[in-house]
């Protein structure tokens, strides 16, 4: 029974990748062909990809099958989601050609996300050299949890905004900007928090001969 539960939890974790790649394929087709249902199925694939992040950890803790593999694989699968989803959203926005400013915001958003993860990984690696606790911080967990609905909300706007009138289009776009601003602020705060926590270890590494 325990082996089966471990298999289910790991399958949920690794399912994040094929599901977000399925979203990417459907989103590209939707961008060229259009239509409500392609966008719907693409959104559903992204939703399922995000939900795996919620339930793999919950089930692992509930069933008592938390593993080192799971702890290492879960953040990696999150990073794959970011690397696929956010640059793709920037491309979709640019391809539509209606709002260059939003496309640039999404591009900056995607670059910031990837740079943050590279920096945090580097700082945690430095900390591990000196036996520091390198577990994910609470702020990082909040940022990760909100990243999935943020990506989904922005994609739904890009896929369906032409189906609403101009007023609702502006309102929906405005909500995307708000969501993106919150996530950018959380990302920058996360960079500062991790940097502050691991700066002493970086100093030690620089002084080490």
PDB file of C-alpha atoms in Angstrom:
ATOM      1  CA  UNK A   1       0.000   0.000   0.000  1.00  0.00           C
ATOM      2  CA  UNK A   2       2.788   2.415   0.933  1.00  0.00           C
ATOM      3  CA  UNK A   3       4.613   1.783  -2.351  1.00  0.00           C
ATOM      4  CA  UNK A   4       1.413   2.523  -4.247  1.00  0.00           C
ATOM      5  CA  UNK A   5       0.933   5.770  -2.360  1.00  0.00           C
ATOM      6  CA  UNK A   6       4.514   6.827  -3.080  1.00  0.00           C
ATOM      7  CA  UNK A   7       3.904   6.081  -6.760  1.00  0.00           C
ATOM      8  CA  UNK A   8       0.727   8.197  -6.795  1.00  0.00           C
ATOM      9  CA  UNK A   9       2.427  11.159  -5.106  1.00  0.00           C
ATOM     10  CA  UNK A  10       5.435  11.044  -7.429  1.00  0.00           C
ATOM     11  CA  UNK A  11       3.169  10.674 -10.465  1.00  0.00           C
ATOM     12  CA  UNK A  12       1.307  13.826  -9.416  1.00  0.00           C
ATOM     13  CA  UNK A  13       4.571  15.724  -9.005  1.00  0.00           C
ATOM     14  CA  UNK A  14       6.003  14.723 -12.375  1.00  0.00           C
ATOM     15  CA  UNK A  15       2.631  15.171 -14.146  1.00  0.00           C
ATOM     16  CA  UNK A  16       3.152  18.931 -13.858  1.00  0.00           C
ATOM     17  CA  UNK A  17       5.522  18.830 -16.835  1.00  0.00           C
ATOM     18  CA  UNK A  18       3.435  16.979 -19.465  1.00  0.00           C
ATOM     19  CA  UNK A  19       0.360  18.960 -18.411  1.00  0.00           C
ATOM     20  CA  UNK A  20       2.051  22.342 -18.857  1.00  0.00           C
ATOM     21  CA  UNK A  21       3.517  21.166 -22.166  1.00  0.00           C
ATOM     22  CA  UNK A  22       0.007  20.125 -23.219  1.00  0.00           C
ATOM     23  CA  UNK A  23      -1.161  23.621 -22.281  1.00  0.00           C
ATOM     24  CA  UNK A  24       1.627  25.099 -24.418  1.00  0.00           C
ATOM     25  CA  UNK A  25       0.647  23.044 -27.453  1.00  0.00           C
ATOM     26  CA  UNK A  26      -3.048  23.875 -27.087  1.00  0.00           C
ATOM     27  CA  UNK A  27      -2.302  27.560 -26.459  1.00  0.00           C
ATOM     28  CA  UNK A  28      -0.211  27.827 -29.620  1.00  0.00           C
ATOM     29  CA  UNK A  29      -2.923  26.175 -31.696  1.00  0.00           C
ATOM     30  CA  UNK A  30      -5.506  28.428 -30.063  1.00  0.00           C
ATOM     31  CA  UNK A  31      -3.439  31.498 -30.911  1.00  0.00           C
ATOM     32  CA  UNK A  32      -3.495  30.670 -34.623  1.00  0.00           C
ATOM     33  CA  UNK A  33      -6.960  29.138 -34.915  1.00  0.00           C
ATOM     34  CA  UNK A  34      -8.916  30.829 -32.122  1.00  0.00           C
ATOM     35  CA  UNK A  35     -12.178  29.668 -30.630  1.00  0.00           C
ATOM     36  CA  UNK A  36     -13.545  29.376 -27.127  1.00  0.00           C
ATOM     37  CA  UNK A  37     -13.076  25.648 -26.675  1.00  0.00           C
ATOM     38  CA  UNK A  38      -9.386  25.486 -27.527  1.00  0.00           C
ATOM     39  CA  UNK A  39      -8.787  28.148 -24.914  1.00  0.00           C
ATOM     40  CA  UNK A  40     -10.974  26.254 -22.469  1.00  0.00           C
ATOM     41  CA  UNK A  41      -9.060  22.981 -22.854  1.00  0.00           C
ATOM     42  CA  UNK A  42      -5.732  24.816 -22.669  1.00  0.00           C
ATOM     43  CA  UNK A  43      -6.859  26.556 -19.470  1.00  0.00           C
ATOM     44  CA  UNK A  44      -7.990  23.227 -18.040  1.00  0.00           C
ATOM     45  CA  UNK A  45      -4.577  21.679 -18.763  1.00  0.00           C
ATOM     46  CA  UNK A  46      -2.854  24.567 -16.995  1.00  0.00           C
ATOM     47  CA  UNK A  47      -5.292  24.285 -14.092  1.00  0.00           C
ATOM     48  CA  UNK A  48      -4.539  20.576 -13.701  1.00  0.00           C
ATOM     49  CA  UNK A  49      -0.808  21.277 -13.857  1.00  0.00           C
ATOM     50  CA  UNK A  50      -1.141  23.808 -11.046  1.00  0.00           C
ATOM     51  CA  UNK A  51      -3.308  21.528  -8.947  1.00  0.00           C
ATOM     52  CA  UNK A  52      -0.615  18.841  -8.923  1.00  0.00           C
ATOM     53  CA  UNK A  53       1.504  21.231  -6.859  1.00  0.00           C
ATOM     54  CA  UNK A  54      -1.267  21.480  -4.286  1.00  0.00           C
ATOM     55  CA  UNK A  55      -2.151  17.830  -3.938  1.00  0.00           C
ATOM     56  CA  UNK A  56       1.179  16.046  -4.215  1.00  0.00           C
ATOM     57  CA  UNK A  57       2.430  17.654  -1.017  1.00  0.00           C
ATOM     58  CA  UNK A  58      -0.894  17.284   0.791  1.00  0.00           C
ATOM     59  CA  UNK A  59      -1.148  13.603  -0.027  1.00  0.00           C
ATOM     60  CA  UNK A  60       2.511  12.960   0.823  1.00  0.00           C
ATOM     61  CA  UNK A  61       2.025  14.454   4.288  1.00  0.00           C
ATOM     62  CA  UNK A  62      -1.361  12.803   4.828  1.00  0.00           C
ATOM     63  CA  UNK A  63      -0.089   9.361   3.848  1.00  0.00           C
ATOM     64  CA  UNK A  64       3.286   9.757   5.563  1.00  0.00           C
ATOM     65  CA  UNK A  65       5.288   9.225   2.375  1.00  0.00           C
ATOM     66  CA  UNK A  66       7.264  12.479   2.250  1.00  0.00           C
ATOM     67  CA  UNK A  67      10.539  11.609   0.508  1.00  0.00           C
ATOM     68  CA  UNK A  68      13.829  13.233  -0.407  1.00  0.00           C
ATOM     69  CA  UNK A  69      12.998  12.638  -4.071  1.00  0.00           C
ATOM     70  CA  UNK A  70       9.719  14.483  -3.658  1.00  0.00           C
ATOM     71  CA  UNK A  71      11.377  17.400  -1.883  1.00  0.00           C
ATOM     72  CA  UNK A  72      13.863  17.738  -4.736  1.00  0.00           C
ATOM     73  CA  UNK A  73      11.477  17.069  -7.612  1.00  0.00           C
ATOM     74  CA  UNK A  74       8.662  19.392  -6.509  1.00  0.00           C
ATOM     75  CA  UNK A  75      10.578  22.689  -6.830  1.00  0.00           C
ATOM     76  CA  UNK A  76      12.129  21.471 -10.080  1.00  0.00           C
ATOM     77  CA  UNK A  77       8.688  20.815 -11.552  1.00  0.00           C
ATOM     78  CA  UNK A  78       7.622  24.291 -10.408  1.00  0.00           C
ATOM     79  CA  UNK A  79      10.557  25.803 -12.285  1.00  0.00           C
ATOM     80  CA  UNK A  80       9.627  23.882 -15.440  1.00  0.00           C
ATOM     81  CA  UNK A  81       6.125  25.369 -15.146  1.00  0.00           C
ATOM     82  CA  UNK A  82       7.576  28.898 -14.909  1.00  0.00           C
ATOM     83  CA  UNK A  83      10.042  28.392 -17.762  1.00  0.00           C
ATOM     84  CA  UNK A  84       7.275  27.165 -20.063  1.00  0.00           C
ATOM     85  CA  UNK A  85       4.309  29.286 -18.993  1.00  0.00           C
ATOM     86  CA  UNK A  86       5.590  32.822 -18.502  1.00  0.00           C
ATOM     87  CA  UNK A  87       7.730  33.206 -21.663  1.00  0.00           C
ATOM     88  CA  UNK A  88       4.857  31.642 -23.631  1.00  0.00           C
ATOM     89  CA  UNK A  89       2.411  34.182 -22.191  1.00  0.00           C
ATOM     90  CA  UNK A  90       4.774  36.978 -23.242  1.00  0.00           C
ATOM     91  CA  UNK A  91       4.939  35.538 -26.750  1.00  0.00           C
ATOM     92  CA  UNK A  92       1.156  35.180 -27.010  1.00  0.00           C
ATOM     93  CA  UNK A  93       0.655  38.775 -25.905  1.00  0.00           C
ATOM     94  CA  UNK A  94       3.267  40.034 -28.398  1.00  0.00           C
ATOM     95  CA  UNK A  95       1.847  37.887 -31.200  1.00  0.00           C
ATOM     96  CA  UNK A  96      -1.600  39.378 -30.719  1.00  0.00           C
ATOM     97  CA  UNK A  97      -0.046  42.791 -31.312  1.00  0.00           C
ATOM     98  CA  UNK A  98      -2.732  44.768 -29.536  1.00  0.00           C
ATOM     99  CA  UNK A  99      -0.872  45.744 -26.384  1.00  0.00           C
ATOM    100  CA  UNK A 100       2.902  46.068 -26.576  1.00  0.00           C
ATOM    101  CA  UNK A 101       3.133  47.363 -23.002  1.00  0.00           C
ATOM    102  CA  UNK A 102       1.545  44.215 -21.594  1.00  0.00           C
ATOM    103  CA  UNK A 103       3.798  42.004 -23.698  1.00  0.00           C
ATOM    104  CA  UNK A 104       6.859  43.833 -22.328  1.00  0.00           C
ATOM    105  CA  UNK A 105       5.586  43.501 -18.755  1.00  0.00           C
ATOM    106  CA  UNK A 106       5.130  39.768 -19.259  1.00  0.00           C
ATOM    107  CA  UNK A 107       8.599  39.466 -20.790  1.00  0.00           C
ATOM    108  CA  UNK A 108      10.151  41.287 -17.835  1.00  0.00           C
ATOM    109  CA  UNK A 109       8.041  39.176 -15.505  1.00  0.00           C
ATOM    110  CA  UNK A 110       9.343  35.953 -17.072  1.00  0.00           C
ATOM    111  CA  UNK A 111      12.981  37.092 -16.941  1.00  0.00           C
ATOM    112  CA  UNK A 112      12.630  38.225 -13.320  1.00  0.00           C
ATOM    113  CA  UNK A 113      11.120  34.878 -12.321  1.00  0.00           C
ATOM    114  CA  UNK A 114      13.942  32.880 -13.859  1.00  0.00           C
ATOM    115  CA  UNK A 115      16.682  35.143 -12.508  1.00  0.00           C
ATOM    116  CA  UNK A 116      15.164  34.939  -9.027  1.00  0.00           C
ATOM    117  CA  UNK A 117      15.127  31.152  -9.076  1.00  0.00           C
ATOM    118  CA  UNK A 118      18.722  30.983 -10.320  1.00  0.00           C
ATOM    119  CA  UNK A 119      19.872  33.394  -7.601  1.00  0.00           C
ATOM    120  CA  UNK A 120      17.986  31.636  -4.812  1.00  0.00           C
ATOM    121  CA  UNK A 121      19.313  28.250  -5.936  1.00  0.00           C
ATOM    122  CA  UNK A 122      22.835  29.683  -5.868  1.00  0.00           C
ATOM    123  CA  UNK A 123      22.402  31.185  -2.397  1.00  0.00           C
ATOM    124  CA  UNK A 124      20.900  27.990  -0.985  1.00  0.00           C
ATOM    125  CA  UNK A 125      23.793  25.996  -2.473  1.00  0.00           C
ATOM    126  CA  UNK A 126      26.242  28.309  -0.705  1.00  0.00           C
ATOM    127  CA  UNK A 127      24.301  27.855   2.535  1.00  0.00           C
ATOM    128  CA  UNK A 128      24.379  24.081   2.198  1.00  0.00           C
ATOM    129  CA  UNK A 129      28.191  24.216   2.105  1.00  0.00           C
ATOM    130  CA  UNK A 130      28.096  25.385   5.720  1.00  0.00           C
ATOM    131  CA  UNK A 131      25.253  23.185   6.953  1.00  0.00           C
ATOM    132  CA  UNK A 132      22.550  25.859   6.757  1.00  0.00           C
ATOM    133  CA  UNK A 133      18.857  24.983   6.702  1.00  0.00           C
ATOM    134  CA  UNK A 134      18.014  25.332   3.009  1.00  0.00           C
ATOM    135  CA  UNK A 135      14.308  24.520   3.228  1.00  0.00           C
ATOM    136  CA  UNK A 136      11.977  26.754   1.235  1.00  0.00           C
ATOM    137  CA  UNK A 137      10.919  29.867   3.125  1.00  0.00           C
ATOM    138  CA  UNK A 138       7.281  30.713   3.755  1.00  0.00           C
ATOM    139  CA  UNK A 139       7.348  33.685   1.378  1.00  0.00           C
ATOM    140  CA  UNK A 140       8.729  31.465  -1.367  1.00  0.00           C
ATOM    141  CA  UNK A 141       5.905  28.989  -0.814  1.00  0.00           C
ATOM    142  CA  UNK A 142       3.301  31.776  -1.025  1.00  0.00           C
ATOM    143  CA  UNK A 143       4.866  33.055  -4.236  1.00  0.00           C
ATOM    144  CA  UNK A 144       4.811  29.583  -5.747  1.00  0.00           C
ATOM    145  CA  UNK A 145       1.197  28.972  -4.736  1.00  0.00           C
ATOM    146  CA  UNK A 146       0.054  32.250  -6.302  1.00  0.00           C
ATOM    147  CA  UNK A 147       2.080  31.782  -9.481  1.00  0.00           C
ATOM    148  CA  UNK A 148      -0.293  29.143 -10.840  1.00  0.00           C
ATOM    149  CA  UNK A 149      -3.540  31.177 -10.616  1.00  0.00           C
ATOM    150  CA  UNK A 150      -1.644  34.218 -11.895  1.00  0.00           C
ATOM    151  CA  UNK A 151      -0.550  32.364 -15.032  1.00  0.00           C
ATOM    152  CA  UNK A 152      -4.047  30.941 -15.508  1.00  0.00           C
ATOM    153  CA  UNK A 153      -5.780  34.303 -15.107  1.00  0.00           C
ATOM    154  CA  UNK A 154      -3.439  36.019 -17.580  1.00  0.00           C
ATOM    155  CA  UNK A 155      -3.859  33.204 -20.087  1.00  0.00           C
ATOM    156  CA  UNK A 156      -7.644  33.325 -19.863  1.00  0.00           C
ATOM    157  CA  UNK A 157      -7.480  37.044 -20.597  1.00  0.00           C
ATOM    158  CA  UNK A 158      -5.200  36.548 -23.596  1.00  0.00           C
ATOM    159  CA  UNK A 159      -7.366  33.726 -24.925  1.00  0.00           C
ATOM    160  CA  UNK A 160     -10.809  35.241 -24.404  1.00  0.00           C
ATOM    161  CA  UNK A 161     -10.507  39.026 -24.169  1.00  0.00           C
ATOM    162  CA  UNK A 162     -11.736  39.430 -27.747  1.00  0.00           C
ATOM    163  CA  UNK A 163     -15.033  37.836 -26.704  1.00  0.00           C
ATOM    164  CA  UNK A 164     -15.896  40.691 -24.304  1.00  0.00           C
ATOM    165  CA  UNK A 165     -16.642  44.353 -25.005  1.00  0.00           C
ATOM    166  CA  UNK A 166     -14.062  47.129 -24.695  1.00  0.00           C
ATOM    167  CA  UNK A 167     -15.048  48.082 -21.139  1.00  0.00           C
ATOM    168  CA  UNK A 168     -14.690  44.563 -19.764  1.00  0.00           C
ATOM    169  CA  UNK A 169     -11.498  44.150 -21.780  1.00  0.00           C
ATOM    170  CA  UNK A 170      -9.940  47.124 -19.953  1.00  0.00           C
ATOM    171  CA  UNK A 171     -11.161  45.870 -16.572  1.00  0.00           C
ATOM    172  CA  UNK A 172      -9.814  42.369 -17.202  1.00  0.00           C
ATOM    173  CA  UNK A 173      -6.468  43.699 -18.445  1.00  0.00           C
ATOM    174  CA  UNK A 174      -6.267  45.947 -15.388  1.00  0.00           C
ATOM    175  CA  UNK A 175      -6.773  42.949 -13.109  1.00  0.00           C
ATOM    176  CA  UNK A 176      -3.924  41.177 -14.928  1.00  0.00           C
ATOM    177  CA  UNK A 177      -1.640  44.130 -14.267  1.00  0.00           C
ATOM    178  CA  UNK A 178      -2.593  44.068 -10.583  1.00  0.00           C
ATOM    179  CA  UNK A 179      -1.917  40.345 -10.334  1.00  0.00           C
ATOM    180  CA  UNK A 180       1.410  40.732 -12.146  1.00  0.00           C
ATOM    181  CA  UNK A 181       2.434  43.676  -9.937  1.00  0.00           C
ATOM    182  CA  UNK A 182       1.714  41.654  -6.793  1.00  0.00           C
ATOM    183  CA  UNK A 183       3.751  38.731  -8.098  1.00  0.00           C
ATOM    184  CA  UNK A 184       6.659  40.991  -9.110  1.00  0.00           C
ATOM    185  CA  UNK A 185       6.636  42.542  -5.619  1.00  0.00           C
ATOM    186  CA  UNK A 186       6.580  39.093  -3.982  1.00  0.00           C
ATOM    187  CA  UNK A 187       9.419  37.941  -6.218  1.00  0.00           C
ATOM    188  CA  UNK A 188      11.614  40.952  -5.379  1.00  0.00           C
ATOM    189  CA  UNK A 189      10.810  40.571  -1.678  1.00  0.00           C
ATOM    190  CA  UNK A 190      11.679  36.894  -1.910  1.00  0.00           C
ATOM    191  CA  UNK A 191      15.048  37.757  -3.490  1.00  0.00           C
ATOM    192  CA  UNK A 192      15.771  40.165  -0.631  1.00  0.00           C
ATOM    193  CA  UNK A 193      14.667  37.664   2.040  1.00  0.00           C
ATOM    194  CA  UNK A 194      16.822  34.822   0.718  1.00  0.00           C
ATOM    195  CA  UNK A 195      19.772  37.131   0.136  1.00  0.00           C
ATOM    196  CA  UNK A 196      19.577  38.461   3.694  1.00  0.00           C
ATOM    197  CA  UNK A 197      19.273  34.946   5.146  1.00  0.00           C
ATOM    198  CA  UNK A 198      22.221  33.476   3.231  1.00  0.00           C
ATOM    199  CA  UNK A 199      24.476  36.540   2.980  1.00  0.00           C
ATOM    200  CA  UNK A 200      26.566  35.436   6.006  1.00  0.00           C
ATOM    201  CA  UNK A 201      27.292  32.123   4.289  1.00  0.00           C
ATOM    202  CA  UNK A 202      28.194  33.892   1.054  1.00  0.00           C
ATOM    203  CA  UNK A 203      30.593  36.071   3.047  1.00  0.00           C
ATOM    204  CA  UNK A 204      32.150  32.952   4.565  1.00  0.00           C
ATOM    205  CA  UNK A 205      32.510  31.394   1.118  1.00  0.00           C
ATOM    206  CA  UNK A 206      34.206  34.520  -0.225  1.00  0.00           C
ATOM    207  CA  UNK A 207      36.616  34.592   2.726  1.00  0.00           C
ATOM    208  CA  UNK A 208      37.362  30.871   2.566  1.00  0.00           C
ATOM    209  CA  UNK A 209      40.765  30.021   1.133  1.00  0.00           C
TER     210      UNK A 209
END
